[in-house]
Short mmCIF file of C-alpha atoms in Angstrom, two decimals:
data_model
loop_
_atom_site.label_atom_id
_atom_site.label_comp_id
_atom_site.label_asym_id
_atom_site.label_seq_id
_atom_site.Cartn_x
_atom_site.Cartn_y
_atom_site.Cartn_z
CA UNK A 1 -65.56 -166.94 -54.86
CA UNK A 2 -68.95 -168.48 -53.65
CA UNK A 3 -71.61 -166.76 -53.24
CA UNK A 4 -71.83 -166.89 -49.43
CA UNK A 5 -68.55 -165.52 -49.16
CA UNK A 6 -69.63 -162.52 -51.49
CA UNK A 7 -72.66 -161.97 -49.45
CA UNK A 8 -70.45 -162.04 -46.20
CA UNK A 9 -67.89 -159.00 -48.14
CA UNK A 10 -71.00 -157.11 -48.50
CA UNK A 11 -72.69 -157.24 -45.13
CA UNK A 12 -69.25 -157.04 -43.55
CA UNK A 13 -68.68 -153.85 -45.44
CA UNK A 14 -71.75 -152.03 -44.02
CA UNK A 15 -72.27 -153.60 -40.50
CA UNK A 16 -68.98 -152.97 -39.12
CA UNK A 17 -66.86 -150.71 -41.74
CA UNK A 18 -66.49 -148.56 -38.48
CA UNK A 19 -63.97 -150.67 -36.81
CA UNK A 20 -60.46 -149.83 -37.85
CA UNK A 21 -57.06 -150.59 -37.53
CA UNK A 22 -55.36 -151.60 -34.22
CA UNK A 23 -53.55 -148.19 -32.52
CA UNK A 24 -50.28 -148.50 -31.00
CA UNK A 25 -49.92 -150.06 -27.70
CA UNK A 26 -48.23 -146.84 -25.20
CA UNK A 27 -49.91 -143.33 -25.72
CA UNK A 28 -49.92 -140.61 -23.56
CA UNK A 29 -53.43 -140.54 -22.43
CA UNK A 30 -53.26 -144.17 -21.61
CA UNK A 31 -50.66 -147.21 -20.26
CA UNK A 32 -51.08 -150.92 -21.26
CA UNK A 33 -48.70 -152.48 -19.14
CA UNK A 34 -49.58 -156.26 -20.99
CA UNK A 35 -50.88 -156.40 -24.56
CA UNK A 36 -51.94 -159.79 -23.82
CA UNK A 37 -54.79 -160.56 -21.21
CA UNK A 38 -53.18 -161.88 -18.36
CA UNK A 39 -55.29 -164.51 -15.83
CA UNK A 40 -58.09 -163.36 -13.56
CA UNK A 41 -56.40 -164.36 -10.71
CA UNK A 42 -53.54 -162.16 -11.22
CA UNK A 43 -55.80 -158.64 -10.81
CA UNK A 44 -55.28 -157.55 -7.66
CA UNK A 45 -57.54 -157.77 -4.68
CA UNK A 46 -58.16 -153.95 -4.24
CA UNK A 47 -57.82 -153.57 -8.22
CA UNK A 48 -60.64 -151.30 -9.94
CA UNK A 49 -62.62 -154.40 -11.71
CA UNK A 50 -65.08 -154.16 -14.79
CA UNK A 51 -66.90 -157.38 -15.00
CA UNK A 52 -68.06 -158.71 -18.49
CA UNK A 53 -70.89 -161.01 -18.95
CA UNK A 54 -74.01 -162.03 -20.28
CA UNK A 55 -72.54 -159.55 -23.20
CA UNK A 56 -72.32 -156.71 -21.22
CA UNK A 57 -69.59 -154.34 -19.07
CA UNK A 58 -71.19 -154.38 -16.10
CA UNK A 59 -69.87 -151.25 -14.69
CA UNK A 60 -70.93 -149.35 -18.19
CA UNK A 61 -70.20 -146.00 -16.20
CA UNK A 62 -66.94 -146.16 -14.12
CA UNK A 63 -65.53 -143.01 -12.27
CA UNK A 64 -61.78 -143.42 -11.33
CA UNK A 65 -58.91 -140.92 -10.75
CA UNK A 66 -55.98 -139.98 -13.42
CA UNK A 67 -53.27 -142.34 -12.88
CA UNK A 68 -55.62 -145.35 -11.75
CA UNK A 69 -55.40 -148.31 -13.66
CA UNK A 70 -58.97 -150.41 -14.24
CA UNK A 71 -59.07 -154.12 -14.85
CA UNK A 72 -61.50 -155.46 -17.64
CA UNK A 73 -62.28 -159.45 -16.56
CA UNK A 74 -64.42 -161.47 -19.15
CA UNK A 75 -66.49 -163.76 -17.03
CA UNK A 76 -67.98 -165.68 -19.66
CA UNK A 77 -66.64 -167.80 -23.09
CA UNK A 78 -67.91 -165.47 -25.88
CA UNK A 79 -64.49 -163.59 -26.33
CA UNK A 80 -64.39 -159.77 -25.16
CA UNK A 81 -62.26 -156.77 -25.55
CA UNK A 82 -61.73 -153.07 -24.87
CA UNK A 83 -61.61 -151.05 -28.01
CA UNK A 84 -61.20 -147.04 -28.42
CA UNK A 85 -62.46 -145.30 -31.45
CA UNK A 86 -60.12 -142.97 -33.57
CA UNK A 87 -59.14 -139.70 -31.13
CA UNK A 88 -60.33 -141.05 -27.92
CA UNK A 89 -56.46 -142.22 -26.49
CA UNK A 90 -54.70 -141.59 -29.26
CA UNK A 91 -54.57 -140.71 -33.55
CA UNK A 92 -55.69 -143.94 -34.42
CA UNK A 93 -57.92 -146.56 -32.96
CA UNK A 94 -56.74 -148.45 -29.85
CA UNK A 95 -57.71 -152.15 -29.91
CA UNK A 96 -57.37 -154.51 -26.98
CA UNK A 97 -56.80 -157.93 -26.89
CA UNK A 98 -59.51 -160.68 -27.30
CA UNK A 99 -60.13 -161.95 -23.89
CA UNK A 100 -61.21 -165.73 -23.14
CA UNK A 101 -63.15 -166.94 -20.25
CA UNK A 102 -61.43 -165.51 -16.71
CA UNK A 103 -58.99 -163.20 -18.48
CA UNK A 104 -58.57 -159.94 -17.76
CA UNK A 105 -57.13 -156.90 -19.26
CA UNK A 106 -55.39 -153.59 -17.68
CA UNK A 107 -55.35 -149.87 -18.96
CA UNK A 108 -54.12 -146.88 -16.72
CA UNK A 109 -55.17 -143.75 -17.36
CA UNK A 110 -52.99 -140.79 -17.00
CA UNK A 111 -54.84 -138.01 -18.07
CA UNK A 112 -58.75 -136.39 -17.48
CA UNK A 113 -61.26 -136.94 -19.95
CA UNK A 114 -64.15 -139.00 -20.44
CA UNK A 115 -63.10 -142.32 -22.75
CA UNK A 116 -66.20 -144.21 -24.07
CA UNK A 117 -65.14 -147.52 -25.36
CA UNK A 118 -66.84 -150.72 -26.78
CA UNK A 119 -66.17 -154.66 -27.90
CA UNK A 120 -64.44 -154.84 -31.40
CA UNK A 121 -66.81 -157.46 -32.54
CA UNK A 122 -69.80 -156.32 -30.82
CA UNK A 123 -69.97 -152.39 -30.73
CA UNK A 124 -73.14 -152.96 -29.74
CA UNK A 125 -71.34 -153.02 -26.07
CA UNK A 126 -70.17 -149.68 -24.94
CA UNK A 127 -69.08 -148.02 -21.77
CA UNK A 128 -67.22 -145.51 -20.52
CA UNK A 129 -63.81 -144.69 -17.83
CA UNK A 130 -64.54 -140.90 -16.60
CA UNK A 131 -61.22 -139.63 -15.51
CA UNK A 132 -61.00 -137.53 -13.03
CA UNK B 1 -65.69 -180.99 -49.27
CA UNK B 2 -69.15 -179.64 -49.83
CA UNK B 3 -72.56 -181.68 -49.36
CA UNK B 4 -71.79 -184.74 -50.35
CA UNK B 5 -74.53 -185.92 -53.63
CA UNK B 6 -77.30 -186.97 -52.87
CA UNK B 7 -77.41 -185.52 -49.71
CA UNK B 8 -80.05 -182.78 -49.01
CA UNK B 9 -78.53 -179.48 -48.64
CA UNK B 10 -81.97 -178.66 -45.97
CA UNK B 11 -81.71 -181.89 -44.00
CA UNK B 12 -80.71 -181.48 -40.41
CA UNK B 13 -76.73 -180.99 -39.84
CA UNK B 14 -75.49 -184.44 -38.97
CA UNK B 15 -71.92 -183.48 -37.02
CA UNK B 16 -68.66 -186.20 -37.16
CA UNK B 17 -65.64 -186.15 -35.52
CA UNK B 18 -63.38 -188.34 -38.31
CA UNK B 19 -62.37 -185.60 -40.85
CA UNK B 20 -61.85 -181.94 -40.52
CA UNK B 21 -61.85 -181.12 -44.51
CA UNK B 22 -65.77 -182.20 -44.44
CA UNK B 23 -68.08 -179.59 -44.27
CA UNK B 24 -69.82 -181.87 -41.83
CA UNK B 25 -67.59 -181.59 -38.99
CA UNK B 26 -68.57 -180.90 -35.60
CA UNK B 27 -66.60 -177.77 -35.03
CA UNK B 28 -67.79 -176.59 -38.36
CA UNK B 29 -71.35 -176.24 -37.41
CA UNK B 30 -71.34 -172.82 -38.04
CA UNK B 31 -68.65 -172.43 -40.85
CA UNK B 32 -68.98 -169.31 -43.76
CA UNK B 33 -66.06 -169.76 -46.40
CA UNK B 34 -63.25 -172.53 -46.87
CA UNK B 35 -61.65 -174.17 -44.55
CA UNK B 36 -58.02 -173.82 -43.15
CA UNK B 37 -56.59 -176.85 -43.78
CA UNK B 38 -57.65 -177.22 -47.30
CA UNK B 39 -54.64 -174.52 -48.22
CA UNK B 40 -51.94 -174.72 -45.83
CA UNK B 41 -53.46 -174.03 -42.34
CA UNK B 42 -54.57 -176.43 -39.95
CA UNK B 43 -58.13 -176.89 -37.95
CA UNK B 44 -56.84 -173.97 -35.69
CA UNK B 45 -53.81 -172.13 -37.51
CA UNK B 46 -53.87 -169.87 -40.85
CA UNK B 47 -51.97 -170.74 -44.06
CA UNK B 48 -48.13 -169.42 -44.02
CA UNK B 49 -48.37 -165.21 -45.67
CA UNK B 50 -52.57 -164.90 -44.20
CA UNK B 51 -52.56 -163.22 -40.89
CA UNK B 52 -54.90 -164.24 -38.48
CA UNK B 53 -57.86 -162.21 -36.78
CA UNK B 54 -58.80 -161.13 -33.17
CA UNK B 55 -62.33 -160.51 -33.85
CA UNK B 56 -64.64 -163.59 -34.67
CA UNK B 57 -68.29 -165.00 -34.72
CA UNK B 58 -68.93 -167.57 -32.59
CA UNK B 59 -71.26 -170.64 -32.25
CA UNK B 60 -72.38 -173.61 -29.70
CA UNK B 61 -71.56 -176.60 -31.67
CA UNK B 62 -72.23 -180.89 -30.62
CA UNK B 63 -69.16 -182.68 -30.37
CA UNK B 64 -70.75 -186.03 -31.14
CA UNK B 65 -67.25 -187.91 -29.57
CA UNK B 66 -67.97 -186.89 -25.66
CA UNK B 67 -71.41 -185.43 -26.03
CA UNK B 68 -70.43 -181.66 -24.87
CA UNK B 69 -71.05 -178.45 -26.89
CA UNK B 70 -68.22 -176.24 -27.05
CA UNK B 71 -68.20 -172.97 -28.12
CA UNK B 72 -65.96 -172.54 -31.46
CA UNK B 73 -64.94 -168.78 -32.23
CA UNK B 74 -64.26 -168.68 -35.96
CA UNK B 75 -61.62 -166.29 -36.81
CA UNK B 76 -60.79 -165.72 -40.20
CA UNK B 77 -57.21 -165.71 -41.88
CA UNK B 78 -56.98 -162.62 -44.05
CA UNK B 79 -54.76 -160.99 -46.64
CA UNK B 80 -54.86 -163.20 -49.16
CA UNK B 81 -57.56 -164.27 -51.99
CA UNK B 82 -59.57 -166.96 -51.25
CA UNK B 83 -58.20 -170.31 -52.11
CA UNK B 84 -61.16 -171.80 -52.93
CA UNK B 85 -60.93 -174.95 -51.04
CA UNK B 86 -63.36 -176.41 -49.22
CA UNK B 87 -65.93 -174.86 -49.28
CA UNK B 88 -68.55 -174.63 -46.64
CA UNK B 89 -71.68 -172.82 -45.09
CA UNK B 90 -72.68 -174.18 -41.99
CA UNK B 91 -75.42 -171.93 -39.87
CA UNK B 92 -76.26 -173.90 -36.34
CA UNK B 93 -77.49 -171.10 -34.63
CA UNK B 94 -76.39 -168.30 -36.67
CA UNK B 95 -78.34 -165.30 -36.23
CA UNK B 96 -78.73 -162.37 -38.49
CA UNK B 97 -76.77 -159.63 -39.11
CA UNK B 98 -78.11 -157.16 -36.23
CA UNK B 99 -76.45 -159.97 -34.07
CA UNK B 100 -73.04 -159.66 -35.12
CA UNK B 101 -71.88 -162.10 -32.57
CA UNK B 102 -73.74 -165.35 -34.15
CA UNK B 103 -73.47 -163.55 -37.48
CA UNK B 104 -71.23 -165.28 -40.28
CA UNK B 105 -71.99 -163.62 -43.49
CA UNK B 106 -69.54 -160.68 -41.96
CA UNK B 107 -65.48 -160.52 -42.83
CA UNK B 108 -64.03 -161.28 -39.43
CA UNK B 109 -60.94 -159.70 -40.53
CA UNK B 110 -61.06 -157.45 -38.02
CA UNK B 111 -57.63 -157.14 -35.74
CA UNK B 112 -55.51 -158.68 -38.38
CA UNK B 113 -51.84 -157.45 -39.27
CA UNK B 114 -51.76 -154.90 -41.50
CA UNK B 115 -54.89 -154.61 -41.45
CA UNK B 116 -55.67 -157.39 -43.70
CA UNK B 117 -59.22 -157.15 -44.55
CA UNK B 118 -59.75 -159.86 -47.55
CA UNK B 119 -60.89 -162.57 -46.95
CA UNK B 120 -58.97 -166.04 -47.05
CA UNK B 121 -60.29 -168.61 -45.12
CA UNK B 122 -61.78 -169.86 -41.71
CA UNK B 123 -60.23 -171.64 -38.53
CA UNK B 124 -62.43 -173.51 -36.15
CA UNK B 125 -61.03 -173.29 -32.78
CA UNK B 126 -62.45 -174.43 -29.40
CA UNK B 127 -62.93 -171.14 -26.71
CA UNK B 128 -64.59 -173.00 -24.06
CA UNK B 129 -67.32 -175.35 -22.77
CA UNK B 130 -70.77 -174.32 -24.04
CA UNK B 131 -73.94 -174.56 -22.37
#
């Protein structure tokens, strides 16, 4: 073990012990209907769209209506995702997957509540879906 | 594949595109660990039993070939101890720790199956065209 790597295990540990496991992909609160980010130009015209650039959602307060569905699209090439801690859709953690450059990324929401989320490897980026 | 001797360790990070077990790389330019395809990965795949991570740092890194910077997001292949191969520590434009996205002292193990969390070694793949 070098000591870089030892160093890394350390900082790792305390900067983002936080971020847990992955949750399952279909709970009640919420509806993935693709794990995998599907291409921008598949979101539909009228869809509800969250941008993501310049490392930011740019919608970082979104009001929708239970049973609408909201479209994450990364618009730039630092990978993105949609993350949920522990007890916000489900038991566990939800974890979306890493989105590339003109990706995006679906989740209905079936129930009221207000869901803050953030970006697995940057919780430094939050937002939030308030369902009504 | 470390620093070659002789060479200095604080000269400025001379990138080539001829050998991917060299710490001196192109796509490397912002490596933390060992590299893949010292123990049974490849540039952009983990060993066979290591599961492979979501989350990564990134970097802008010279591709000294076509003259374009691409932006390499190095995800880490977990679950297993560290093979001790190839070892490199590469920081082009690696930024401290409050920074988490340029940031490569963390374990980017995050997302892994099973929530593999130790840390085995480090792809290099290309994400897109960098500025």
């Amino acid at each position: 073990m070098n000591s870089a790597t030892t160093l890394r295990s350390i900082l790792g540990a305390l900067a983002l012990s936080a971020i847990g496991a992955t949750g399952a992909w279909a709970q009640e609160k919420i509806t993935v209907p693709t794990e995998e980010g599907v291409a921008a130009t598949e979101v539909p015209a009228d869809a509800i769209v969250v941008n993501i650039a310049k490392m930011k959602y740019q919608t970082p307060e979104l009001t929708i209506k239970t049973g609408d569905t909201v479209y994450w699209i990364n618009n730039e090439v630092m990978p993105h995702n949609v993350a949920f801690k522990k007890g916000v859709v489900d038991e566990g953690e939800f974890r979306g997957d890493m989105l590339g450059k003109d990706e995006a990324y679906a989740i209905t929401f079936n129930e009221a509540g207000t869901f803050d989320y953030f970006c697995t490897p940057h919780p430094f980026m939050r937002a939030k879906v308030i369902v009504e | 594949a470390g620093p070659a001797e002789g060479v200095d360790p604080r000269a400025k990070w001379q990138p080539q595109d001829n050998d991917i077990q060299s710490c001196d790389y192109w796509r490397h330019c912002s490596i933390d660990g060992n590299i893949c395809d010292c123990s049974g990965g490849s540039l952009t795949n983990c060993p066979p039993g290591t599961k492979l991570a979501t989350a990564s740092w990134v970097a802008s890194c010279y591709n000294p070939t076509d003259g374009q910077s691409y932006l390499i997001a190095y995800r880490d292949c977990c679950g297993a101890n560290q093979p001790g191969r190839c070892p490199c520590l590469n920081t082009e434009g690696e930024l401290p720790v409050y920074r988490p996205e340029f940031a490569n002292d963390i374990i980017w193990c995050f997302g892994a199956e099973d929530d593999a969390m130790t840390y085995h070694c480090t792809i290099s793949p290309i994400v897109g065209k960098a500025s």
